[in-house]
mmCIF file of the C-alpha atoms, coordinates in Angstrom:
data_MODEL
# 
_entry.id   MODEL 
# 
loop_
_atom_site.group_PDB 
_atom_site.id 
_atom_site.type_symbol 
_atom_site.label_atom_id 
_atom_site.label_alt_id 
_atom_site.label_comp_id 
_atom_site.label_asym_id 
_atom_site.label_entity_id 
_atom_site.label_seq_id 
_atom_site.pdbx_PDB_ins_code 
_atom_site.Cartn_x 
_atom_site.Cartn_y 
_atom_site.Cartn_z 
_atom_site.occupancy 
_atom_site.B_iso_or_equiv 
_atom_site.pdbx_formal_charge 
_atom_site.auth_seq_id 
_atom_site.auth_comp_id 
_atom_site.auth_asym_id 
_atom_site.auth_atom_id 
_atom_site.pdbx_PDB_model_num 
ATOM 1   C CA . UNK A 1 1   ? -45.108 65.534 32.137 1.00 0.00 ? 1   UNK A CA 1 
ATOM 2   C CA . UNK A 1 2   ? -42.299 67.463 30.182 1.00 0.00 ? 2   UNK A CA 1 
ATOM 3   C CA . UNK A 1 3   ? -40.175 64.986 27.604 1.00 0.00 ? 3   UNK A CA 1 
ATOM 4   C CA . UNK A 1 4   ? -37.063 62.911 29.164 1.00 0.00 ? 4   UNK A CA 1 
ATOM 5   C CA . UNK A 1 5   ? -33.882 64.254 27.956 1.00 0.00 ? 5   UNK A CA 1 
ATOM 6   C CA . UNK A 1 6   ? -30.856 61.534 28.165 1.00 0.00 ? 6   UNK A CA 1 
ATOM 7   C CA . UNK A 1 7   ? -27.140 63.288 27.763 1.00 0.00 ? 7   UNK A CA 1 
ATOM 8   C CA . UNK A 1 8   ? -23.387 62.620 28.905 1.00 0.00 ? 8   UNK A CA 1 
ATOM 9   C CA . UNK A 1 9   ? -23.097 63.677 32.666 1.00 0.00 ? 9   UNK A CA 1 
ATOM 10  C CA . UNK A 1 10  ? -20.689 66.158 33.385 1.00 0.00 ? 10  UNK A CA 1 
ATOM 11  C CA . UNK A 1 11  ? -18.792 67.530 37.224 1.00 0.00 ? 11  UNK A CA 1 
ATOM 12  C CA . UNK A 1 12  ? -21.534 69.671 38.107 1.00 0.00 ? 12  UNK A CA 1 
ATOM 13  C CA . UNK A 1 13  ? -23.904 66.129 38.060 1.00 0.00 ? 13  UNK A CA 1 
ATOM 14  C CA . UNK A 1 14  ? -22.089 64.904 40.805 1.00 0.00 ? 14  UNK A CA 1 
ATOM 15  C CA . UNK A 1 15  ? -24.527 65.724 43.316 1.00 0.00 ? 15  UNK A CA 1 
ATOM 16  C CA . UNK A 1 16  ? -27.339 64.642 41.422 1.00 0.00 ? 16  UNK A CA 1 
ATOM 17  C CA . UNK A 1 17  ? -26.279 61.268 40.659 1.00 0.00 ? 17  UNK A CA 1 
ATOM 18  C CA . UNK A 1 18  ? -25.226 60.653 43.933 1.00 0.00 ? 18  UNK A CA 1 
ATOM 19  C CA . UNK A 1 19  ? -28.961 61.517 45.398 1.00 0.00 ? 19  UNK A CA 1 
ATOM 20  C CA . UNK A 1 20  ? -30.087 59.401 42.610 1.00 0.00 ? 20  UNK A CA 1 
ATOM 21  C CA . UNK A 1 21  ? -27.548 56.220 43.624 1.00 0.00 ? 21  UNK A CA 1 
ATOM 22  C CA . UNK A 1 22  ? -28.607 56.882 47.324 1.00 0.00 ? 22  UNK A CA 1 
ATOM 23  C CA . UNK A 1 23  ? -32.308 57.010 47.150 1.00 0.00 ? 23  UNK A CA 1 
ATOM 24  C CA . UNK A 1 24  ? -32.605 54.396 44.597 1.00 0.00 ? 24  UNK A CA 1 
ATOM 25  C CA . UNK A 1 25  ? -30.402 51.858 47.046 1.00 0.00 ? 25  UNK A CA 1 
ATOM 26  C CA . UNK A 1 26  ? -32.797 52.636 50.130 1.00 0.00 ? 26  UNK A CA 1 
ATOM 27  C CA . UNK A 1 27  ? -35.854 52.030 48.379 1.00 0.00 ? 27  UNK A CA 1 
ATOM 28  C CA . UNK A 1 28  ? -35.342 49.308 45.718 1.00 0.00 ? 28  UNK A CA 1 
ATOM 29  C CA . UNK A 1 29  ? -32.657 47.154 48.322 1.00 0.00 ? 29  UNK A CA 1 
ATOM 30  C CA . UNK A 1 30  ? -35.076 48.075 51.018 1.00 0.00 ? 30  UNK A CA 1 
ATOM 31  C CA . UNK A 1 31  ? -35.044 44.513 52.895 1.00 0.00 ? 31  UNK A CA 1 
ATOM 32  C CA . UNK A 1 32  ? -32.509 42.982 51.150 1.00 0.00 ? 32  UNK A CA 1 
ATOM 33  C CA . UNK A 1 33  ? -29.429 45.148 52.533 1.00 0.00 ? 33  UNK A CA 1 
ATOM 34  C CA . UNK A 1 34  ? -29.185 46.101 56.085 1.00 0.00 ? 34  UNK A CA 1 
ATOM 35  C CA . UNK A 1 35  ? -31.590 48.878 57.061 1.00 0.00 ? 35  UNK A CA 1 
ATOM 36  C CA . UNK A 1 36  ? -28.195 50.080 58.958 1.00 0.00 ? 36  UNK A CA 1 
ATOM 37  C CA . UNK A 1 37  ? -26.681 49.898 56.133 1.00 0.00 ? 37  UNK A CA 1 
ATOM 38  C CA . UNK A 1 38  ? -29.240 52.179 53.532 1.00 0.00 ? 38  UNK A CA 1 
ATOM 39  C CA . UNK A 1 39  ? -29.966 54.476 56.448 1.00 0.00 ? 39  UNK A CA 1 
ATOM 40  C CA . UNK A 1 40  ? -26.180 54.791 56.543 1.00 0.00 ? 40  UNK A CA 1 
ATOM 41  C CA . UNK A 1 41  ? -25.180 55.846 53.250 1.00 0.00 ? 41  UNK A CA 1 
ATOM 42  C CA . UNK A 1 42  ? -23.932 59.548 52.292 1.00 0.00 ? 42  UNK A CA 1 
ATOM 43  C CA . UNK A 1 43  ? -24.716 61.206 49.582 1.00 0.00 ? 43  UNK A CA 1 
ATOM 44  C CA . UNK A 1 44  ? -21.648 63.726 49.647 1.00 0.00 ? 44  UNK A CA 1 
ATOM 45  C CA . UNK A 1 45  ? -19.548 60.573 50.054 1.00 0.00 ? 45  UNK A CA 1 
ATOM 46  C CA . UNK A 1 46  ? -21.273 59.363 46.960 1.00 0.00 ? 46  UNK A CA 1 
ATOM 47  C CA . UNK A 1 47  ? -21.012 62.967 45.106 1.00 0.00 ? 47  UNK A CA 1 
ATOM 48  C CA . UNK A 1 48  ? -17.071 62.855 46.028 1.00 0.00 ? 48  UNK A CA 1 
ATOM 49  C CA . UNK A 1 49  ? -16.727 59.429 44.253 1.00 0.00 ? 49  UNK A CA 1 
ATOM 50  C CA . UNK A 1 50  ? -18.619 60.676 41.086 1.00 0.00 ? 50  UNK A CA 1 
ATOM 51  C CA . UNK A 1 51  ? -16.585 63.805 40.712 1.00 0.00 ? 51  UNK A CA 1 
ATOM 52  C CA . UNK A 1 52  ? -13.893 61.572 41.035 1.00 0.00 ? 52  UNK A CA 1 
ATOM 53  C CA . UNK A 1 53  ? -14.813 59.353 38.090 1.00 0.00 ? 53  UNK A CA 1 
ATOM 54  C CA . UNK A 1 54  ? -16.529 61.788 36.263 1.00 0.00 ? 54  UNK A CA 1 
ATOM 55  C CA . UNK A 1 55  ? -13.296 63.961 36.275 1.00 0.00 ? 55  UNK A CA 1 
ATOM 56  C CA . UNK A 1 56  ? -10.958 60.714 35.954 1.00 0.00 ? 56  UNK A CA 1 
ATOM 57  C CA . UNK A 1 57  ? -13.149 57.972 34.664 1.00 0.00 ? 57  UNK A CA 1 
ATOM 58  C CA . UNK A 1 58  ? -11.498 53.948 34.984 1.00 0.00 ? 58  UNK A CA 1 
ATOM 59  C CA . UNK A 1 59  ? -9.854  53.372 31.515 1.00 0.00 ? 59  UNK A CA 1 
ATOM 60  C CA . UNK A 1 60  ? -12.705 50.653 30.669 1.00 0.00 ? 60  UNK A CA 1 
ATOM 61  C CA . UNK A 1 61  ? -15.732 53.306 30.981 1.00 0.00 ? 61  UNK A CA 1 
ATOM 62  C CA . UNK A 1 62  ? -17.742 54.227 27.663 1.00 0.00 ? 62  UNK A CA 1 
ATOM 63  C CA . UNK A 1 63  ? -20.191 56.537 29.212 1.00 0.00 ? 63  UNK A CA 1 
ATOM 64  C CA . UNK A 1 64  ? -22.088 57.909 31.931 1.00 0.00 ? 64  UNK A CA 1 
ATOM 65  C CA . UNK A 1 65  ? -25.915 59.240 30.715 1.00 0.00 ? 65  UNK A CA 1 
ATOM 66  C CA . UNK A 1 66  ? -28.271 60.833 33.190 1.00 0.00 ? 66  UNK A CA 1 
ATOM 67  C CA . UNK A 1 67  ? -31.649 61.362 32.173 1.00 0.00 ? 67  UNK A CA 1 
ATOM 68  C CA . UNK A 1 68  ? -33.340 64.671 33.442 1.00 0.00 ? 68  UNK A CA 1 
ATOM 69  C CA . UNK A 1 69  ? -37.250 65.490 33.421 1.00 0.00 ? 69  UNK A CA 1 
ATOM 70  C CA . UNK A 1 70  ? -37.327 69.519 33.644 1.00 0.00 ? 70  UNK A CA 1 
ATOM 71  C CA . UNK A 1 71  ? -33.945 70.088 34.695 1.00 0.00 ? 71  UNK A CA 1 
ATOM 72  C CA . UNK A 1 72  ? -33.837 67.750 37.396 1.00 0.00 ? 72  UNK A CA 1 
ATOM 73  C CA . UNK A 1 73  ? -31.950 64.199 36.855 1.00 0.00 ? 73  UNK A CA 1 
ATOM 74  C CA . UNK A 1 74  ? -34.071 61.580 37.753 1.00 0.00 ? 74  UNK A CA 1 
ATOM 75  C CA . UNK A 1 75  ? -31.870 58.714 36.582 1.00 0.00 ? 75  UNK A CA 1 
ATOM 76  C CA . UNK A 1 76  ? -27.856 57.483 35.250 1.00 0.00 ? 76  UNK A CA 1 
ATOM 77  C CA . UNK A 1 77  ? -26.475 54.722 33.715 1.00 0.00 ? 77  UNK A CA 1 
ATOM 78  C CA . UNK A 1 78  ? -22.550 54.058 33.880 1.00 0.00 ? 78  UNK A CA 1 
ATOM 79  C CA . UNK A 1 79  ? -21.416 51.448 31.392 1.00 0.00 ? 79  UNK A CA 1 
ATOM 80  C CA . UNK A 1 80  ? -18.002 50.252 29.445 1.00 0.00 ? 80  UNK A CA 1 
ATOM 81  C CA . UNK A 1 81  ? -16.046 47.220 29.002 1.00 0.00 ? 81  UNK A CA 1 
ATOM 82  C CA . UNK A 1 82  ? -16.570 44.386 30.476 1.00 0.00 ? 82  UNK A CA 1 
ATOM 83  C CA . UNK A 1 83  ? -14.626 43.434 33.695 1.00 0.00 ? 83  UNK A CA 1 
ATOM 84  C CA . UNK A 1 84  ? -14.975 40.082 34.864 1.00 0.00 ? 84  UNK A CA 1 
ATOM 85  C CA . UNK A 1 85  ? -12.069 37.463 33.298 1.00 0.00 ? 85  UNK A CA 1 
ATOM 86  C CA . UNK A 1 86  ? -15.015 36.015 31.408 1.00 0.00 ? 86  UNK A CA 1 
ATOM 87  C CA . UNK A 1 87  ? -16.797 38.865 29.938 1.00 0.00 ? 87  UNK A CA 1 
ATOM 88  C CA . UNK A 1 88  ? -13.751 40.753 29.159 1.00 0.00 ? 88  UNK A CA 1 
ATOM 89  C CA . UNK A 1 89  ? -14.737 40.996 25.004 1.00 0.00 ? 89  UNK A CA 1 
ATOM 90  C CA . UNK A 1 90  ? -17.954 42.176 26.390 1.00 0.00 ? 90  UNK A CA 1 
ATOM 91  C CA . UNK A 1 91  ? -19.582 45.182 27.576 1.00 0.00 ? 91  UNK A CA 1 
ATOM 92  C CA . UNK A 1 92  ? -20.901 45.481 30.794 1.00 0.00 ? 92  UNK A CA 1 
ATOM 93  C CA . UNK A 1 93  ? -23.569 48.127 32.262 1.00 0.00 ? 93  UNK A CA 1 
ATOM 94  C CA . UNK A 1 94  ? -22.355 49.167 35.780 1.00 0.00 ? 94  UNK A CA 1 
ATOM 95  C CA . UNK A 1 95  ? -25.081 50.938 37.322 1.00 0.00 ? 95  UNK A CA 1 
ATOM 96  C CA . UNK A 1 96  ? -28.149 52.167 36.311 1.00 0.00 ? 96  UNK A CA 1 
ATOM 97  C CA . UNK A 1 97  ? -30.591 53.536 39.071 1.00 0.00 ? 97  UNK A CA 1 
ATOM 98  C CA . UNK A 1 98  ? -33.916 56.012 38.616 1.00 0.00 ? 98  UNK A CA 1 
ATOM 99  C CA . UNK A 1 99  ? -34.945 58.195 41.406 1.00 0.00 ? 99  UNK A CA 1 
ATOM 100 C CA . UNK A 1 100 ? -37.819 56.079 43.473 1.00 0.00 ? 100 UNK A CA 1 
ATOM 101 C CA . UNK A 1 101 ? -40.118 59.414 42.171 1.00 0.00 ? 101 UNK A CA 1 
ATOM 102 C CA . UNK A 1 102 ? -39.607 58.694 38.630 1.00 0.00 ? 102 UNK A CA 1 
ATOM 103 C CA . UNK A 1 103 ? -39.875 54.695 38.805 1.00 0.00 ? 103 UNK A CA 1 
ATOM 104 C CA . UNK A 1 104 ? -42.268 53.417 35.441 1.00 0.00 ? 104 UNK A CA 1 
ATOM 105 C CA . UNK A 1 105 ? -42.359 56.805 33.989 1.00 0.00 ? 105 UNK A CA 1 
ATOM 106 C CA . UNK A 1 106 ? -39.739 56.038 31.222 1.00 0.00 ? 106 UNK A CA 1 
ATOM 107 C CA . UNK A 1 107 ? -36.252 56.778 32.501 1.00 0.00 ? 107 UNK A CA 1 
ATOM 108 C CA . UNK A 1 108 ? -34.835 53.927 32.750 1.00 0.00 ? 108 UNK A CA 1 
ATOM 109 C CA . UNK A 1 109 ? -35.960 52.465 29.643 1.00 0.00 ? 109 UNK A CA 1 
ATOM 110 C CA . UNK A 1 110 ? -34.325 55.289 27.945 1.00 0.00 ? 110 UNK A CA 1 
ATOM 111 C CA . UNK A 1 111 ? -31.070 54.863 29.356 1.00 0.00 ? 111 UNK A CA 1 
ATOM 112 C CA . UNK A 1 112 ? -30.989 51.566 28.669 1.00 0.00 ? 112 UNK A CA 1 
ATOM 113 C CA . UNK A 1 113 ? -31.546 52.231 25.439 1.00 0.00 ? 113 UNK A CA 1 
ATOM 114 C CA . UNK A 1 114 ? -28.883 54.601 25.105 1.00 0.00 ? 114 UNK A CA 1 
ATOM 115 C CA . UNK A 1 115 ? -26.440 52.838 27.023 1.00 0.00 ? 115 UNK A CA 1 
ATOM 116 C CA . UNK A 1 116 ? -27.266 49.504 24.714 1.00 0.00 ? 116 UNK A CA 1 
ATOM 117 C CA . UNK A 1 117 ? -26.550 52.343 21.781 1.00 0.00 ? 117 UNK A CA 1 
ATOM 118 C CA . UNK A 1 118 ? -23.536 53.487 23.022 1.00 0.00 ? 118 UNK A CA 1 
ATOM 119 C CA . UNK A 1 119 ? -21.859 49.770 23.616 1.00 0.00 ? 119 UNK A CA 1 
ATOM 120 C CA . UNK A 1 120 ? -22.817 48.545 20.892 1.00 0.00 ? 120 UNK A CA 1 
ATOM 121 C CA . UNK A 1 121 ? -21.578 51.442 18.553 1.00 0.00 ? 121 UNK A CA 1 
ATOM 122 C CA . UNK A 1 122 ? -18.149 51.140 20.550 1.00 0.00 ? 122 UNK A CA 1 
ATOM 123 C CA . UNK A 1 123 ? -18.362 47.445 18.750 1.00 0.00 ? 123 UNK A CA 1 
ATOM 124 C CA . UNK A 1 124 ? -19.877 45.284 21.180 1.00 0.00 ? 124 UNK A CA 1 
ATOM 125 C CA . UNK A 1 125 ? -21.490 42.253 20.388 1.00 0.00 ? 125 UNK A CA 1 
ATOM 126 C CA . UNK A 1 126 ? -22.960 41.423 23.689 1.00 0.00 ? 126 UNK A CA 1 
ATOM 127 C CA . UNK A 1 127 ? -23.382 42.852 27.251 1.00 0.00 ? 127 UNK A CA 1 
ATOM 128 C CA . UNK A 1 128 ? -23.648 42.035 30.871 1.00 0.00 ? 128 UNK A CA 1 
ATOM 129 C CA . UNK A 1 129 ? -25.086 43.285 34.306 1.00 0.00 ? 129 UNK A CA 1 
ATOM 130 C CA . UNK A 1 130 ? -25.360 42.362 37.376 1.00 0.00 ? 130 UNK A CA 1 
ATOM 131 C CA . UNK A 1 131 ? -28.627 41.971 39.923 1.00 0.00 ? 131 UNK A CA 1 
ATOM 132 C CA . UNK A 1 132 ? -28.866 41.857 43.307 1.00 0.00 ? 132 UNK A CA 1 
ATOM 133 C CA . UNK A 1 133 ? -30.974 38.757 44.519 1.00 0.00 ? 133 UNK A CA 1 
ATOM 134 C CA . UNK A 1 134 ? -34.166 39.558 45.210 1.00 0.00 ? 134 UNK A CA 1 
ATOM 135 C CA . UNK A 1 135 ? -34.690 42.354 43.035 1.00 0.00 ? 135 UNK A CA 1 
ATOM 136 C CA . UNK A 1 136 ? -37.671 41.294 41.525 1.00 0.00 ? 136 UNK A CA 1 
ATOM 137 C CA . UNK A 1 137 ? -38.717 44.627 40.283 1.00 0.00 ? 137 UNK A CA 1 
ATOM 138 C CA . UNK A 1 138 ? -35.344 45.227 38.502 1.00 0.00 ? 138 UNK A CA 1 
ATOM 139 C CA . UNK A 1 139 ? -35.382 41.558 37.152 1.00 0.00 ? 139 UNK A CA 1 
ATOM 140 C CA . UNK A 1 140 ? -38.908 42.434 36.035 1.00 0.00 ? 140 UNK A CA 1 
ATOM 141 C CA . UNK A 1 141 ? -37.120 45.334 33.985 1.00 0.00 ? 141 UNK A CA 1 
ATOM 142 C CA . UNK A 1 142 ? -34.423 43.492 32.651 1.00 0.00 ? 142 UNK A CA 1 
ATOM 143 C CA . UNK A 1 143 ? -36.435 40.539 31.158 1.00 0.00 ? 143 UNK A CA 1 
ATOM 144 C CA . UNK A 1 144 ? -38.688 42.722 29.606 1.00 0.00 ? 144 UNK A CA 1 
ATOM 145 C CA . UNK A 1 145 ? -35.785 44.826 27.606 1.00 0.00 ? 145 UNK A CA 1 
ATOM 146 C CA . UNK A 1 146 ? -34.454 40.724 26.670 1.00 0.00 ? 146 UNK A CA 1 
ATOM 147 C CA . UNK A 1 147 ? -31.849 41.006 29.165 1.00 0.00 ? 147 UNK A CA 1 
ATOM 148 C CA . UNK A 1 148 ? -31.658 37.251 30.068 1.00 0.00 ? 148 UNK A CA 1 
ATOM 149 C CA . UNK A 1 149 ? -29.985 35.224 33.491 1.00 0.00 ? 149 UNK A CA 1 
ATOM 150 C CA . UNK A 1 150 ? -26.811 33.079 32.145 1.00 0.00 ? 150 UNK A CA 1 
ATOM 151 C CA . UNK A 1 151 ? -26.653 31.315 35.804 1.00 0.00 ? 151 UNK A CA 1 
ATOM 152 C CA . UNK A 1 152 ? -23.729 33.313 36.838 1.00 0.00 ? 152 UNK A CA 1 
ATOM 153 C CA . UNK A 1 153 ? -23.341 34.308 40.233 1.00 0.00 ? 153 UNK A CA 1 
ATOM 154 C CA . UNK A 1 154 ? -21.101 36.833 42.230 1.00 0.00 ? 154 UNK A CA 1 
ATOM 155 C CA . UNK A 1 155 ? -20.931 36.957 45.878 1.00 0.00 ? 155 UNK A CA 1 
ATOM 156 C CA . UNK A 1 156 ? -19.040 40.634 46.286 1.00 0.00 ? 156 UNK A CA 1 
ATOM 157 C CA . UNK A 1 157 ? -17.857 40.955 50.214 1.00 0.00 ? 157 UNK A CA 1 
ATOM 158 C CA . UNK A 1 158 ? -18.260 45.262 51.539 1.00 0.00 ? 158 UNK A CA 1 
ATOM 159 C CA . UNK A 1 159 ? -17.720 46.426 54.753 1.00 0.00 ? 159 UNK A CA 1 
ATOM 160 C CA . UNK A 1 160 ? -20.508 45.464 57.095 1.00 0.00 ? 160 UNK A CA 1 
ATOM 161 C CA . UNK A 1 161 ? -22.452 43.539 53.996 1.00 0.00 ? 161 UNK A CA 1 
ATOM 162 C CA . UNK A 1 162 ? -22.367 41.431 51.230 1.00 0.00 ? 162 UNK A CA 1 
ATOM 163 C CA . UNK A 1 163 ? -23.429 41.692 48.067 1.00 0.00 ? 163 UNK A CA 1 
ATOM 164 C CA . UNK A 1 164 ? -24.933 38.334 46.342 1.00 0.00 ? 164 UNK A CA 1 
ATOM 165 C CA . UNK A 1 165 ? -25.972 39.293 42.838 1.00 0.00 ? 165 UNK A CA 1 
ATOM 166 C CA . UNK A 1 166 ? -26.730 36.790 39.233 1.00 0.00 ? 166 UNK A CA 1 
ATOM 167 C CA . UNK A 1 167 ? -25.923 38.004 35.889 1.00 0.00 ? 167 UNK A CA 1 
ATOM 168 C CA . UNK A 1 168 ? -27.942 39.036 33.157 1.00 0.00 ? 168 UNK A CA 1 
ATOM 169 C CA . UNK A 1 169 ? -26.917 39.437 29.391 1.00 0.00 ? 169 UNK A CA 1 
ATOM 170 C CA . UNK A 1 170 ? -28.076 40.428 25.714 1.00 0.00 ? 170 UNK A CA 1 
ATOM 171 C CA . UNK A 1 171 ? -26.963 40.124 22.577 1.00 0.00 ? 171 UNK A CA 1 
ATOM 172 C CA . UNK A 1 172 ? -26.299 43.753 21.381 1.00 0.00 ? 172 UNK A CA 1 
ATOM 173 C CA . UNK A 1 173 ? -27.806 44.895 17.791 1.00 0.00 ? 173 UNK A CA 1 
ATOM 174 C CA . UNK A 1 174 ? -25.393 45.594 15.782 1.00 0.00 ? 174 UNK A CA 1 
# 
């Protein structure tokens, strides 16, 4: 297996983190989001929104790091400030999804890494990130990098679904 490479995503990743988001959400949400709703989602839809926020990201975004394996990206991680009214001194990691293919072989592990790098270095003290219930697998993940449940919950309402997710945090090295 060639070495993991982690770097700032630029336009012409679009397409790649969108497969990435896509196949990610239909395996690891597999049973706990509508099989409509998986089987339904785009991935040019999703490449249209990242160009979008790659091009013009929100004002609270730090970063967005893929990580490739022989130039193919098998995994992202978006992260910046934090948005909820009660983590807004924090950071907050918004996404970070590996291609089903490249699960346990190090990608996300490095992004988190990077990610925890990058917020911290921007002078964060501590971060946040949401789970969807029932994730066991990324829960698994999270706990073992000392992410750790504060008993916060968010019930997020999308068309044709909701979203019922508990937070995680960590204290960021300084």
């Amino acid at each position: 297996m060639s070495p993991l490479v982690v770097r700032e995503a630029g336009v012409d990743d679009a397409g790649e983190v969108a497969r990435v988001h896509v196949r990610s959400w239909q395996a690891a949400y597999r049973g706990l989001i509508d099989q409509s709703v998986l089987d339904g989602l785009s991935i040019a839809e999703r490449a249209t929104g990242w160009r979008r926020l790659i091009t013009d990201p929100l004002p609270t975004t730090l970063g967005l790091l893929v990580a490739e394996r022989d130039d193919r990206i098998v995994g992202w991680t978006s992260f910046g400030s934090g948005r909820d009214p009660d983590g807004l001194a924090d950071a907050e990691v918004y996404g970070i999804y590996a291609d089903p293919d490249a699960w346990s072989k190090g990608a996300g592990h490095a992004l988190l890494d990077a990610a925890e790098q990058r917020m911290a270095d921007a002078g964060h003290a501590r971060a946040y990130l949401w789970v969807l219930d029932g994730n066991v697998r990324a829960d698994t993940f999270y706990a073992r990098h000392g992410w750790i449940e504060d008993g916060a919950i968010k019930i997020e309402e999308r068309p044709g679904f909701t979203l019922c997710e508990h937070r995680r945090v960590k204290l960021l090295a300084p």
